[in-house]
């Protein structure tokens, strides 16, 4: 791959236009959104989109989310065959925001975006800089998370630079992401609406608007060998730090005892604030025990810090609750752990 000089663009009106220009010319820009930083390209230009896969080392069968800056952009850019009623309801409740909706795609969507599926994922982000860049470019932007494939998603411009320097044209620095966890993904392309990836918009919130909502089996469980993933991204070991993350299914006291009995220089606890005084190993805290929103916000940053500390090769965490935003924390952590769970109740 040819090494590029990656510009770091500060948050100014001039740089919004600069980012838009690069994107219109088929280049790649790391852009801030409220969830995580995205690696954006013109969604209607298959060649530009193909560069995203090369820069990330992303498997070609993993489709991308298309970002727009107004609900009407779906129709204006002719992205889908038909807008389902449920999409209108969800957009009214949650857009702009961290919800991605999958619908039947139109012919305009390049195969690179949909990875050969007959659907397209669409999101209207709330981050003002993301909206301004999309509006200035006046094109929909395909953007997966701006990390190297398999690494934790980036929540600051610095994270993006660490992974993407030399691989893309520019990174736009819009500050730290407020949600810090990727969007909720729901498919509206089938009979019943189904959550494929949990996020800040919870299953409970979606049910309040739609009534019936299913949760895809792959959200909380490992796919059986050879099974087809409804959301291809869910089948990969994802969000993984280099250190081995091991999840413990146990009570709070058992967690403390277990970790302390495995205390060593290279062992850490990925834990909650309340655990810190009782633990005898280096701690990386996700936040307060019942504050799943903070835990979601801190998760990727703490996973990166475990590796940055240089000497940790094992991090123990608890299996989180699946309630509310807890489901999103559960879904990411269990992938970071490569589905490795030690059930202390059964030991
Ligand atoms: P990322 O942008 O890297 O956070 O990943 C986007 C996620 O959305 C991945 O898990 C994809 O598999 C999923 N996704 C995107 N488009 C589709 C689609 N058309 N059908 C199913 N899942 C999709
Ligand atoms: Mg990703």
CSV table of C-alpha atoms and ligand atoms in Angstrom, one decimal:
chain,number,residue,atom,x,y,z
A,1,UNK,CA,0.0,0.0,0.0
A,2,UNK,CA,1.3,3.5,-0.9
A,3,UNK,CA,2.1,5.5,2.2
A,4,UNK,CA,0.0,8.7,2.3
A,5,UNK,CA,0.6,11.9,4.3
A,6,UNK,CA,-2.3,11.9,6.7
A,7,UNK,CA,-3.6,15.4,7.5
A,8,UNK,CA,-4.9,16.1,11.0
A,9,UNK,CA,-7.7,18.6,10.4
A,10,UNK,CA,-8.8,20.7,13.4
A,11,UNK,CA,-12.5,21.5,13.8
A,12,UNK,CA,-12.9,24.7,11.7
A,13,UNK,CA,-15.3,25.6,8.9
A,14,UNK,CA,-12.4,25.6,6.4
A,15,UNK,CA,-11.5,22.1,7.3
A,16,UNK,CA,-15.1,20.9,7.0
A,17,UNK,CA,-14.8,21.9,3.4
A,18,UNK,CA,-11.4,20.4,3.1
A,19,UNK,CA,-12.6,17.0,4.4
A,20,UNK,CA,-15.6,17.2,2.0
A,21,UNK,CA,-13.3,17.9,-1.0
A,22,UNK,CA,-11.2,14.9,-0.2
A,23,UNK,CA,-14.3,12.7,0.1
A,24,UNK,CA,-15.8,14.0,-3.2
A,25,UNK,CA,-12.5,13.2,-4.9
A,26,UNK,CA,-12.7,9.6,-3.8
A,27,UNK,CA,-10.3,9.8,-0.7
A,28,UNK,CA,-10.7,8.6,2.8
A,29,UNK,CA,-11.3,10.7,5.9
A,30,UNK,CA,-11.5,9.6,9.6
A,31,UNK,CA,-14.6,11.5,10.9
A,32,UNK,CA,-16.0,11.9,14.4
A,33,UNK,CA,-19.5,10.7,15.2
A,34,UNK,CA,-21.2,10.5,18.5
A,35,UNK,CA,-20.6,6.7,18.6
A,36,UNK,CA,-17.0,6.1,17.5
A,37,UNK,CA,-14.8,7.6,14.8
A,38,UNK,CA,-15.7,6.4,11.3
A,39,UNK,CA,-13.5,5.8,8.3
A,40,UNK,CA,-15.5,7.6,5.6
A,41,UNK,CA,-15.6,7.4,1.8
A,42,UNK,CA,-18.2,8.3,-0.9
A,43,UNK,CA,-20.8,5.5,-0.5
A,44,UNK,CA,-21.8,5.8,-4.1
A,45,UNK,CA,-18.3,5.3,-5.4
A,46,UNK,CA,-17.3,1.6,-5.3
A,47,UNK,CA,-13.6,2.3,-5.9
A,48,UNK,CA,-13.4,4.8,-3.0
A,49,UNK,CA,-15.3,2.3,-0.7
A,50,UNK,CA,-12.9,-0.5,-1.7
A,51,UNK,CA,-10.0,1.6,-0.2
A,52,UNK,CA,-11.7,1.5,3.2
A,53,UNK,CA,-11.4,-2.3,3.2
A,54,UNK,CA,-7.7,-2.1,2.2
A,55,UNK,CA,-6.9,0.6,4.9
A,56,UNK,CA,-8.6,-1.4,7.7
A,57,UNK,CA,-7.7,-4.9,6.6
A,58,UNK,CA,-11.4,-5.5,6.8
A,59,UNK,CA,-12.8,-8.8,5.4
A,60,UNK,CA,-14.7,-8.0,2.2
A,61,UNK,CA,-17.8,-9.8,3.3
A,62,UNK,CA,-18.5,-7.3,6.1
A,63,UNK,CA,-20.9,-4.6,4.9
A,64,UNK,CA,-20.6,-0.9,5.7
A,65,UNK,CA,-23.1,1.6,7.2
A,66,UNK,CA,-24.1,4.5,5.0
A,67,UNK,CA,-24.2,7.9,6.8
A,68,UNK,CA,-26.6,10.7,5.9
A,69,UNK,CA,-27.4,14.1,7.3
A,70,UNK,CA,-31.2,14.2,7.0
A,71,UNK,CA,-34.0,11.6,7.0
A,72,UNK,CA,-34.9,12.8,3.5
A,73,UNK,CA,-31.5,11.9,2.2
A,74,UNK,CA,-32.6,8.3,2.0
A,75,UNK,CA,-35.0,9.3,-0.7
A,76,UNK,CA,-32.9,12.1,-2.2
A,77,UNK,CA,-30.0,9.8,-2.8
A,78,UNK,CA,-32.3,6.9,-3.7
A,79,UNK,CA,-30.6,4.5,-1.3
A,80,UNK,CA,-33.4,2.0,-0.7
A,81,UNK,CA,-36.2,0.3,-2.7
A,82,UNK,CA,-38.8,1.4,-0.2
A,83,UNK,CA,-38.8,3.1,3.2
A,84,UNK,CA,-40.7,0.8,5.7
A,85,UNK,CA,-43.2,2.4,8.0
A,86,UNK,CA,-41.1,1.2,11.0
A,87,UNK,CA,-38.1,3.2,9.7
A,88,UNK,CA,-40.2,6.4,9.8
A,89,UNK,CA,-41.3,5.7,13.4
A,90,UNK,CA,-37.7,4.9,14.5
A,91,UNK,CA,-36.3,7.9,12.8
A,92,UNK,CA,-38.8,10.1,14.5
A,93,UNK,CA,-37.9,8.7,17.9
A,94,UNK,CA,-34.1,8.3,17.6
A,95,UNK,CA,-32.6,10.2,14.6
A,96,UNK,CA,-30.2,11.8,14.5
A,97,UNK,CA,-28.5,9.4,16.9
A,98,UNK,CA,-26.8,6.0,17.5
A,99,UNK,CA,-29.3,3.8,15.6
A,100,UNK,CA,-28.6,2.1,12.2
A,101,UNK,CA,-31.5,0.8,10.2
A,102,UNK,CA,-31.1,-2.0,7.6
A,103,UNK,CA,-33.5,-1.8,4.6
A,104,UNK,CA,-33.7,-3.4,1.1
A,105,UNK,CA,-31.1,-1.6,-1.0
A,106,UNK,CA,-31.6,0.2,-4.4
A,107,UNK,CA,-29.3,-0.6,-7.4
A,108,UNK,CA,-27.3,2.5,-6.7
A,109,UNK,CA,-25.6,1.0,-3.7
A,110,UNK,CA,-22.2,-0.5,-4.8
A,111,UNK,CA,-21.5,-4.1,-3.9
A,112,UNK,CA,-18.5,-3.0,-1.9
A,113,UNK,CA,-20.9,-1.3,0.6
A,114,UNK,CA,-23.5,-4.1,0.9
A,115,UNK,CA,-20.9,-6.9,0.6
A,116,UNK,CA,-23.2,-8.6,-1.9
A,117,UNK,CA,-26.3,-8.6,0.4
A,118,UNK,CA,-29.6,-7.1,-1.0
A,119,UNK,CA,-29.8,-4.7,2.0
A,120,UNK,CA,-28.1,-1.5,3.0
A,121,UNK,CA,-27.5,-0.1,6.5
A,122,UNK,CA,-28.3,3.6,7.0
A,123,UNK,CA,-27.6,6.0,9.9
A,124,UNK,CA,-28.1,9.7,10.5
A,125,UNK,CA,-25.5,10.6,13.1
A,126,UNK,CA,-26.0,13.5,15.6
A,127,UNK,CA,-22.4,14.7,15.7
A,128,UNK,CA,-22.4,18.3,14.3
A,129,UNK,CA,-19.1,17.8,12.5
A,130,UNK,CA,-20.3,14.5,10.9
A,131,UNK,CA,-23.4,16.3,9.7
A,132,UNK,CA,-21.5,19.3,8.4
A,133,UNK,CA,-19.0,17.1,6.5
A,134,UNK,CA,-21.9,15.1,4.9
A,135,UNK,CA,-23.8,18.3,4.0
A,136,UNK,CA,-20.7,20.0,2.6
A,137,UNK,CA,-19.8,16.9,0.5
A,138,UNK,CA,-23.4,16.4,-0.5
A,139,UNK,CA,-22.9,12.7,-0.8
A,140,UNK,CA,-23.8,9.8,1.5
A,141,UNK,CA,-20.7,8.4,3.4
A,142,UNK,CA,-19.9,4.8,3.9
A,143,UNK,CA,-18.1,4.6,7.2
A,144,UNK,CA,-17.1,1.6,9.4
A,145,UNK,CA,-15.2,2.3,12.6
A,146,UNK,CA,-11.8,3.9,11.9
A,147,UNK,CA,-9.7,1.2,13.5
A,148,UNK,CA,-7.6,-1.6,12.0
A,149,UNK,CA,-9.8,-4.6,11.7
A,150,UNK,CA,-9.9,-6.5,15.0
A,151,UNK,CA,-8.7,-3.6,17.2
A,152,UNK,CA,-11.0,-1.7,19.6
A,153,UNK,CA,-13.0,1.0,17.9
A,154,UNK,CA,-11.5,4.5,18.1
A,155,UNK,CA,-13.1,7.1,20.3
A,156,UNK,CA,-10.6,10.0,19.7
A,157,UNK,CA,-8.8,11.4,16.7
A,158,UNK,CA,-5.5,10.2,18.3
A,159,UNK,CA,-6.7,6.6,18.3
A,160,UNK,CA,-7.5,7.0,14.6
A,161,UNK,CA,-4.1,8.4,13.9
A,162,UNK,CA,-2.5,5.5,15.8
A,163,UNK,CA,-4.1,3.0,13.5
A,164,UNK,CA,-4.5,4.9,10.2
A,165,UNK,CA,-1.5,7.2,9.9
A,166,UNK,CA,-0.1,6.8,6.3
A,167,UNK,CA,-3.2,4.8,5.2
A,168,UNK,CA,-5.8,7.6,4.7
A,169,UNK,CA,-5.9,11.2,3.4
A,170,UNK,CA,-7.0,12.9,6.6
A,171,UNK,CA,-8.5,12.6,10.1
A,172,UNK,CA,-10.9,15.3,11.3
A,173,UNK,CA,-10.6,16.0,15.0
A,174,UNK,CA,-14.0,16.5,16.5
A,175,UNK,CA,-13.1,15.7,20.1
A,176,UNK,CA,-13.9,12.6,22.1
A,177,UNK,CA,-17.0,10.6,21.1
A,178,UNK,CA,-19.9,11.0,23.5
A,179,UNK,CA,-21.4,7.5,23.3
A,180,UNK,CA,-18.1,5.7,22.8
A,181,UNK,CA,-19.7,2.5,21.5
A,182,UNK,CA,-21.0,1.7,18.0
A,183,UNK,CA,-24.6,2.2,17.0
A,184,UNK,CA,-27.4,-0.2,17.6
A,185,UNK,CA,-28.1,-2.0,14.4
A,186,UNK,CA,-31.7,-3.1,13.6
A,187,UNK,CA,-32.9,-4.8,10.4
A,188,UNK,CA,-36.3,-3.8,9.1
A,189,UNK,CA,-35.8,-5.9,5.9
A,190,UNK,CA,-37.6,-9.0,7.3
A,191,UNK,CA,-41.1,-9.7,8.7
A,192,UNK,CA,-40.2,-8.8,12.3
A,193,UNK,CA,-37.7,-6.1,13.2
A,194,UNK,CA,-34.6,-7.6,14.7
A,195,UNK,CA,-31.6,-6.2,16.6
A,196,UNK,CA,-28.3,-7.4,15.0
A,197,UNK,CA,-26.0,-5.4,17.2
A,198,UNK,CA,-27.0,-3.8,20.6
A,199,UNK,CA,-25.9,-0.2,21.4
A,200,UNK,CA,-26.9,3.0,23.1
A,201,UNK,CA,-30.5,2.7,21.8
A,202,UNK,CA,-31.7,-0.3,23.8
A,203,UNK,CA,-34.0,-3.1,23.0
A,204,UNK,CA,-36.4,-1.8,25.6
A,205,UNK,CA,-36.4,1.7,23.8
A,206,UNK,CA,-37.0,0.1,20.4
A,207,UNK,CA,-39.9,-2.0,21.8
A,208,UNK,CA,-41.5,1.1,23.1
A,209,UNK,CA,-41.7,2.4,19.6
A,210,UNK,CA,-42.3,-0.7,17.5
A,211,UNK,CA,-43.9,-3.1,19.9
A,212,UNK,CA,-42.4,-6.4,18.6
A,213,UNK,CA,-38.6,-6.5,18.3
A,214,UNK,CA,-36.5,-9.7,18.2
A,215,UNK,CA,-32.8,-10.0,19.3
A,216,UNK,CA,-30.6,-11.9,16.9
A,217,UNK,CA,-29.1,-15.0,18.4
A,218,UNK,CA,-25.6,-13.9,17.5
A,219,UNK,CA,-25.9,-10.8,19.8
A,220,UNK,CA,-25.3,-12.8,23.0
A,221,UNK,CA,-24.1,-16.2,21.7
A,222,UNK,CA,-21.2,-17.5,19.6
A,223,UNK,CA,-22.4,-18.6,16.2
A,224,UNK,CA,-22.3,-22.3,15.5
A,225,UNK,CA,-19.5,-23.3,13.1
A,226,UNK,CA,-20.7,-22.8,9.6
A,227,UNK,CA,-23.8,-20.8,10.6
A,228,UNK,CA,-24.6,-17.7,8.5
A,229,UNK,CA,-24.5,-14.4,10.4
A,230,UNK,CA,-27.3,-11.9,9.7
A,231,UNK,CA,-24.8,-9.2,10.5
A,232,UNK,CA,-21.5,-10.4,9.1
A,233,UNK,CA,-19.5,-8.3,11.5
A,234,UNK,CA,-20.8,-10.3,14.4
A,235,UNK,CA,-19.0,-13.4,13.4
A,236,UNK,CA,-15.5,-12.0,13.8
A,237,UNK,CA,-13.4,-11.9,17.0
A,238,UNK,CA,-13.9,-8.2,17.5
A,239,UNK,CA,-12.8,-5.3,19.7
A,240,UNK,CA,-10.0,-7.5,21.0
A,241,UNK,CA,-7.0,-6.1,22.8
A,242,UNK,CA,-3.7,-8.1,22.6
A,243,UNK,CA,-4.1,-9.2,26.2
A,244,UNK,CA,-6.3,-12.2,26.9
A,245,UNK,CA,-9.7,-11.1,28.3
A,246,UNK,CA,-11.4,-13.7,30.4
A,247,UNK,CA,-15.0,-13.2,31.6
A,248,UNK,CA,-16.1,-14.6,34.9
A,249,UNK,CA,-19.7,-15.6,35.5
A,250,UNK,CA,-19.9,-15.1,39.3
A,251,UNK,CA,-21.1,-12.9,42.2
A,252,UNK,CA,-19.3,-9.7,43.0
A,253,UNK,CA,-17.4,-11.3,46.0
A,254,UNK,CA,-16.4,-14.4,43.9
A,255,UNK,CA,-15.0,-12.0,41.3
A,256,UNK,CA,-12.8,-10.3,43.8
A,257,UNK,CA,-11.6,-13.6,45.4
A,258,UNK,CA,-10.9,-15.2,42.0
A,259,UNK,CA,-8.9,-12.3,40.6
A,260,UNK,CA,-6.9,-11.9,43.9
A,261,UNK,CA,-6.1,-15.6,43.9
A,262,UNK,CA,-4.6,-15.1,40.4
A,263,UNK,CA,-2.7,-11.9,41.2
A,264,UNK,CA,0.5,-11.4,39.3
A,265,UNK,CA,2.5,-8.7,37.6
A,266,UNK,CA,1.0,-9.4,34.2
A,267,UNK,CA,-2.7,-9.8,35.4
A,268,UNK,CA,-5.2,-7.0,35.5
A,269,UNK,CA,-8.9,-6.5,36.4
A,270,UNK,CA,-11.2,-4.8,34.0
A,271,UNK,CA,-13.7,-3.9,36.7
A,272,UNK,CA,-16.0,-1.4,38.3
A,273,UNK,CA,-15.2,1.5,40.6
A,274,UNK,CA,-16.6,-0.3,43.6
A,275,UNK,CA,-14.1,-3.2,43.2
A,276,UNK,CA,-10.9,-1.2,43.2
A,277,UNK,CA,-10.2,-1.0,47.0
A,278,UNK,CA,-10.5,-4.8,47.3
A,279,UNK,CA,-8.4,-5.9,44.3
A,280,UNK,CA,-4.7,-6.8,44.5
A,281,UNK,CA,-4.0,-6.4,40.8
A,282,UNK,CA,-3.7,-3.4,38.5
A,283,UNK,CA,-7.2,-2.2,37.7
A,284,UNK,CA,-8.9,-0.7,34.6
A,285,UNK,CA,-12.3,0.6,35.6
A,286,UNK,CA,-15.3,0.8,33.4
A,287,UNK,CA,-17.2,3.0,35.8
A,288,UNK,CA,-19.9,2.5,38.5
A,289,UNK,CA,-21.3,-1.0,38.8
A,290,UNK,CA,-24.9,-0.2,37.7
A,291,UNK,CA,-24.0,2.6,35.2
A,292,UNK,CA,-24.0,0.7,31.9
A,293,UNK,CA,-23.9,3.9,29.9
A,294,UNK,CA,-20.5,4.9,31.5
A,295,UNK,CA,-19.3,1.3,31.1
A,296,UNK,CA,-20.2,1.4,27.4
A,297,UNK,CA,-18.5,4.8,27.1
A,298,UNK,CA,-15.3,3.6,28.7
A,299,UNK,CA,-15.0,0.1,27.4
A,300,UNK,CA,-12.9,0.6,24.3
A,301,UNK,CA,-10.6,3.2,25.9
A,302,UNK,CA,-9.9,0.8,28.8
A,303,UNK,CA,-9.2,-2.1,26.4
A,304,UNK,CA,-6.7,0.1,24.6
A,305,UNK,CA,-5.1,1.1,27.9
A,306,UNK,CA,-4.6,-2.5,28.9
A,307,UNK,CA,-2.4,-3.0,25.9
A,308,UNK,CA,-0.7,0.4,26.2
A,309,UNK,CA,0.4,-0.5,29.8
A,310,UNK,CA,2.7,-3.0,28.0
A,311,UNK,CA,2.9,-5.8,30.5
A,312,UNK,CA,-0.6,-7.1,31.0
A,313,UNK,CA,-1.3,-10.4,29.3
A,314,UNK,CA,-4.5,-11.4,31.1
A,315,UNK,CA,-7.4,-9.2,32.1
A,316,UNK,CA,-10.3,-10.6,34.1
A,317,UNK,CA,-13.8,-9.0,33.9
A,318,UNK,CA,-17.3,-10.0,35.0
A,319,UNK,CA,-19.9,-11.2,32.6
A,320,UNK,CA,-22.2,-8.1,32.5
A,321,UNK,CA,-25.9,-7.9,32.8
A,322,UNK,CA,-27.9,-7.9,29.5
A,323,UNK,CA,-30.3,-5.3,30.8
A,324,UNK,CA,-30.6,-1.9,28.9
A,325,UNK,CA,-27.3,-0.7,27.6
A,326,UNK,CA,-25.7,-3.6,29.5
A,327,UNK,CA,-26.6,-5.8,26.5
A,328,UNK,CA,-24.2,-3.7,24.3
A,329,UNK,CA,-21.4,-4.0,26.9
A,330,UNK,CA,-22.0,-7.7,27.1
A,331,UNK,CA,-22.0,-8.1,23.3
A,332,UNK,CA,-18.6,-6.2,22.9
A,333,UNK,CA,-16.9,-7.8,26.0
A,334,UNK,CA,-17.8,-11.3,25.0
A,335,UNK,CA,-16.2,-10.7,21.6
A,336,UNK,CA,-13.1,-9.1,23.2
A,337,UNK,CA,-12.9,-12.3,25.2
A,338,UNK,CA,-13.3,-14.5,22.1
A,339,UNK,CA,-16.3,-15.9,24.0
A,340,UNK,CA,-14.1,-17.2,26.8
A,341,UNK,CA,-16.3,-17.3,29.9
A,342,UNK,CA,-15.4,-19.1,33.1
A,343,UNK,CA,-18.5,-20.1,34.9
A,344,UNK,CA,-17.5,-20.1,38.6
A,345,UNK,CA,-20.9,-21.5,39.6
A,346,UNK,CA,-20.0,-24.6,37.7
A,347,UNK,CA,-16.4,-24.9,38.6
B,1,LIG,P1,-18.8,-1.1,11.8
B,1,LIG,O1,-19.2,0.1,11.0
B,1,LIG,O2,-17.4,-1.5,11.7
B,1,LIG,O3,-19.1,-0.8,13.3
B,1,LIG,O4,-19.6,-2.3,11.4
B,1,LIG,C1,-21.0,-2.2,10.9
B,1,LIG,C2,-21.8,-3.3,11.3
B,1,LIG,O5,-23.1,-3.3,10.7
B,1,LIG,C3,-21.2,-4.7,11.1
B,1,LIG,O6,-21.4,-5.6,12.1
B,1,LIG,C4,-21.9,-5.1,9.8
B,1,LIG,O7,-21.9,-6.5,9.6
B,1,LIG,C5,-23.3,-4.5,10.0
B,1,LIG,N1,-24.0,-4.3,8.8
B,1,LIG,C6,-23.8,-3.3,7.9
B,1,LIG,N2,-24.6,-3.4,6.8
B,1,LIG,C7,-25.3,-4.5,7.0
B,1,LIG,C8,-26.3,-5.1,6.2
B,1,LIG,N3,-26.7,-4.7,5.0
B,1,LIG,N4,-26.9,-6.2,6.8
B,1,LIG,C9,-26.5,-6.7,8.0
B,1,LIG,N5,-25.6,-6.1,8.7
B,1,LIG,C10,-25.0,-5.0,8.3
B,2,LIG,MG1,-15.9,-1.9,13.6
